[in-house]
Short mmCIF file of C-alpha atoms and ligand atoms in Angstrom, two decimals:
data_model
loop_
_atom_site.label_atom_id
_atom_site.label_comp_id
_atom_site.label_asym_id
_atom_site.label_seq_id
_atom_site.Cartn_x
_atom_site.Cartn_y
_atom_site.Cartn_z
CA MET A 1 48.23 -14.52 -30.95
CA PRO A 2 50.84 -17.27 -30.64
CA LEU A 3 49.80 -20.81 -30.01
CA LYS A 4 50.36 -21.44 -26.31
CA LYS A 5 49.11 -23.35 -23.32
CA GLY A 6 46.22 -21.63 -21.61
CA LYS A 7 46.21 -19.71 -18.35
CA GLY A 8 43.58 -21.28 -16.09
CA THR A 9 42.75 -23.88 -18.75
CA LYS A 10 44.61 -27.00 -19.83
CA MET A 11 44.46 -26.58 -23.58
CA TYR A 12 46.45 -24.77 -26.22
CA ASN A 13 44.94 -21.56 -27.59
CA THR A 14 42.49 -21.16 -24.69
CA ALA A 15 42.70 -19.14 -21.45
CA ARG A 16 40.63 -17.78 -18.60
CA VAL A 17 40.51 -13.98 -18.65
CA LYS A 18 39.89 -12.13 -15.36
CA PHE A 19 38.41 -8.66 -15.76
CA LYS A 20 38.64 -5.72 -13.40
CA HIS A 21 35.63 -5.88 -11.08
CA PHE A 22 34.30 -2.89 -9.15
CA ASN A 23 32.01 -4.02 -6.37
CA ASP A 24 30.48 -1.77 -3.73
CA GLN A 25 27.20 -1.32 -1.91
CA TYR A 26 25.65 -0.06 -5.19
CA GLY A 27 26.40 -3.35 -7.01
CA HIS A 28 28.94 -4.59 -9.55
CA LEU A 29 30.64 -3.02 -12.56
CA VAL A 30 33.01 -4.79 -14.97
CA PRO A 31 34.63 -2.61 -17.66
CA ILE A 32 36.01 -4.28 -20.83
CA GLU A 33 38.17 -2.23 -23.19
CA SER A 34 39.17 -3.61 -26.57
CA CYS A 35 42.88 -4.60 -26.63
CA VAL A 36 43.31 -3.57 -22.98
CA ASP A 37 41.17 -6.30 -21.42
CA THR A 38 40.95 -8.54 -24.50
CA PRO A 39 43.89 -10.15 -26.37
CA PHE A 40 42.57 -8.79 -29.70
CA THR A 41 40.66 -5.83 -31.14
CA VAL A 42 36.94 -6.40 -30.60
CA LYS A 43 35.07 -5.95 -33.88
CA ARG A 44 31.79 -7.71 -33.12
CA VAL A 45 29.62 -8.48 -30.10
CA TYR A 46 26.76 -10.96 -29.91
CA TYR A 47 24.89 -12.74 -27.16
CA ILE A 48 23.01 -16.00 -26.74
CA PHE A 49 20.10 -16.51 -24.32
CA GLY A 50 16.92 -18.56 -23.92
CA VAL A 51 18.70 -21.89 -24.47
CA GLU A 52 16.81 -24.91 -23.11
CA PRO A 53 18.89 -26.96 -20.61
CA THR A 54 18.72 -30.03 -22.88
CA MET A 55 20.04 -28.17 -25.95
CA SER A 56 23.64 -27.81 -27.03
CA ARG A 57 25.09 -25.25 -29.45
CA GLY A 58 28.38 -24.65 -31.20
CA HIS A 59 29.72 -27.93 -32.62
CA HIS A 60 32.25 -26.08 -34.74
CA ALA A 61 35.69 -24.46 -34.77
CA HIS A 62 36.94 -21.23 -36.31
CA ARG A 63 39.92 -21.04 -38.64
CA ARG A 64 41.05 -17.51 -37.76
CA LEU A 65 38.59 -15.97 -35.28
CA HIS A 66 39.56 -15.03 -31.70
CA GLN A 67 36.77 -14.71 -29.14
CA VAL A 68 36.16 -14.11 -25.43
CA LEU A 69 33.03 -15.74 -23.99
CA ILE A 70 31.45 -14.32 -20.82
CA CYS A 71 28.45 -15.77 -19.00
CA LEU A 72 26.60 -12.64 -17.82
CA ASN A 73 23.84 -14.50 -15.98
CA GLY A 74 23.35 -18.09 -14.83
CA SER A 75 25.83 -20.72 -15.93
CA LEU A 76 26.76 -23.00 -18.82
CA LYS A 77 29.46 -25.47 -19.76
CA ILE A 78 31.70 -25.59 -22.82
CA LYS A 79 33.39 -28.71 -24.11
CA LEU A 80 36.65 -27.77 -25.84
CA LYS A 81 38.45 -30.15 -28.15
CA THR A 82 41.60 -30.36 -30.22
CA PRO A 83 42.76 -33.58 -31.89
CA ASP A 84 44.73 -34.57 -28.75
CA GLU A 85 42.97 -32.81 -25.89
CA GLU A 86 39.54 -32.32 -24.40
CA GLU A 87 38.37 -30.17 -21.51
CA ILE A 88 35.06 -29.02 -20.05
CA VAL A 89 34.99 -25.45 -18.72
CA GLU A 90 32.12 -24.03 -16.67
CA LEU A 91 31.28 -20.35 -17.07
CA LYS A 92 29.33 -18.76 -14.23
CA ASN A 93 31.26 -15.65 -13.23
CA PRO A 94 30.34 -12.44 -15.12
CA ALA A 95 33.72 -10.94 -14.17
CA GLU A 96 35.61 -13.72 -15.97
CA GLY A 97 35.87 -14.68 -19.63
CA LEU A 98 37.08 -17.65 -21.64
CA TYR A 99 39.43 -16.85 -24.51
CA LEU A 100 39.16 -19.20 -27.50
CA GLY A 101 41.68 -18.87 -30.29
CA PRO A 102 41.63 -20.43 -33.74
CA MET A 103 41.01 -24.14 -34.33
CA ILE A 104 39.38 -24.98 -31.00
CA TRP A 105 36.30 -27.17 -31.37
CA ARG A 106 33.55 -25.95 -28.98
CA GLU A 107 30.20 -27.28 -27.77
CA MET A 108 28.15 -25.22 -25.31
CA PHE A 109 25.69 -27.17 -23.12
CA ASP A 110 24.03 -27.39 -19.72
CA PHE A 111 22.64 -23.83 -19.92
CA SER A 112 20.94 -22.89 -16.65
CA GLU A 113 17.62 -21.09 -16.49
CA GLY A 114 18.21 -17.48 -17.57
CA ALA A 115 21.78 -18.07 -18.80
CA ILE A 116 23.13 -15.27 -21.02
CA LEU A 117 26.37 -15.81 -22.97
CA LEU A 118 28.06 -12.65 -24.25
CA VAL A 119 30.74 -13.09 -26.93
CA LEU A 120 33.39 -10.57 -28.00
CA ALA A 121 34.83 -11.44 -31.42
CA SER A 122 37.87 -10.29 -33.36
CA ASP A 123 36.17 -10.11 -36.73
CA SER A 124 32.89 -9.72 -38.60
CA PHE A 125 30.63 -12.72 -39.13
CA ASN A 126 32.02 -14.92 -41.89
CA GLU A 127 30.55 -18.37 -42.49
CA ASP A 128 33.72 -19.36 -44.42
CA ASP A 129 35.67 -19.14 -41.17
CA TYR A 130 33.57 -21.93 -39.59
CA ILE A 131 34.45 -25.63 -39.70
CA ARG A 132 31.16 -27.32 -38.82
CA ASN A 133 32.06 -30.91 -39.74
CA TYR A 134 34.11 -32.69 -37.06
CA ASP A 135 35.95 -34.99 -39.52
CA PHE A 136 36.99 -31.99 -41.65
CA TYR A 137 38.02 -30.23 -38.43
CA LEU A 138 40.27 -33.14 -37.41
CA GLN A 139 41.99 -33.10 -40.80
CA GLU A 140 42.71 -29.35 -40.64
CA ALA A 141 43.54 -29.29 -36.94
CA LYS A 142 46.15 -32.07 -37.21
CA ARG A 143 48.13 -29.76 -39.49
CA PHE A 144 47.58 -26.77 -37.16
CA PHE A 145 48.62 -28.18 -33.76
C1 LIG B 201 30.77 -19.37 -31.56
C2 LIG B 201 29.80 -19.71 -30.49
C3 LIG B 201 30.35 -19.46 -29.11
C4 LIG B 201 25.05 -14.29 -37.67
O1 LIG B 201 24.36 -14.00 -38.67
N1 LIG B 201 25.95 -13.38 -37.18
C5 LIG B 201 26.73 -13.67 -36.10
O2 LIG B 201 27.54 -12.81 -35.68
C6 LIG B 201 26.61 -14.94 -35.47
C7 LIG B 201 27.49 -15.30 -34.28
C8 LIG B 201 25.69 -15.83 -35.98
N2 LIG B 201 24.93 -15.51 -37.05
C9 LIG B 201 23.92 -16.46 -37.54
C10 LIG B 201 24.49 -17.72 -38.16
C11 LIG B 201 23.43 -18.75 -37.89
O3 LIG B 201 22.45 -18.71 -38.91
O4 LIG B 201 23.16 -16.91 -36.42
C12 LIG B 201 22.77 -18.26 -36.59
C13 LIG B 201 23.17 -19.09 -35.37
O5 LIG B 201 24.60 -19.19 -35.33
P1 LIG B 201 25.34 -20.51 -34.85
O6 LIG B 201 24.52 -21.70 -35.15
O7 LIG B 201 26.73 -20.49 -35.41
O8 LIG B 201 25.38 -20.28 -33.26
P2 LIG B 201 26.21 -21.12 -32.20
O9 LIG B 201 25.64 -20.80 -30.88
O10 LIG B 201 26.32 -22.55 -32.58
O11 LIG B 201 27.70 -20.49 -32.28
C14 LIG B 201 27.92 -19.15 -31.91
C15 LIG B 201 28.84 -18.46 -32.92
O12 LIG B 201 28.29 -18.61 -34.24
C16 LIG B 201 30.23 -19.06 -32.92
O13 LIG B 201 31.11 -18.20 -33.61
O14 LIG B 201 31.97 -19.52 -31.38
O15 LIG B 201 28.52 -19.08 -30.62
#
């Protein structure tokens, strides 16, 4: 995916993704098809829940991974950073996702009671793809952006 300014967000390599949403008297249904509703082939799915409101997670960036984050229940906030930009995005709509491309620093916080964060990822888990030290991140990201 090319490096570009986000749709619905302010930062490069990030975007809000609106999914199709079927809503009738029986309830809600949101279908997500790999490559159709996501800007990459989905190879891995994981979810995060049971996070205390005072805890934060993330504090890293990915070198190559593309992801879409969807808050299925409750709400949470994500602080996004690049060397020159910073933005806080709230996720609370299960019919909407947040695309995060490579080299975006992320910190998830302010999880509400019962918050569930579903993540669709473009690749298998690979610890070598993580940059977990913010100073190392800044060095690599300055060359990237
Ligand atoms: C991200 C944010 C949004 C695995 O073994 N397989 C996996 O697929 C994942 C995602 C994690 N793990 C292990 C690695 C750690 O020992 O689970 C443990 C917790 O992972 P981590 O501390 O990286 O979790 P978060 O919430 O800080 O970050 C996660 C994802 O790792 C990351 O890719 O972008 O959610």
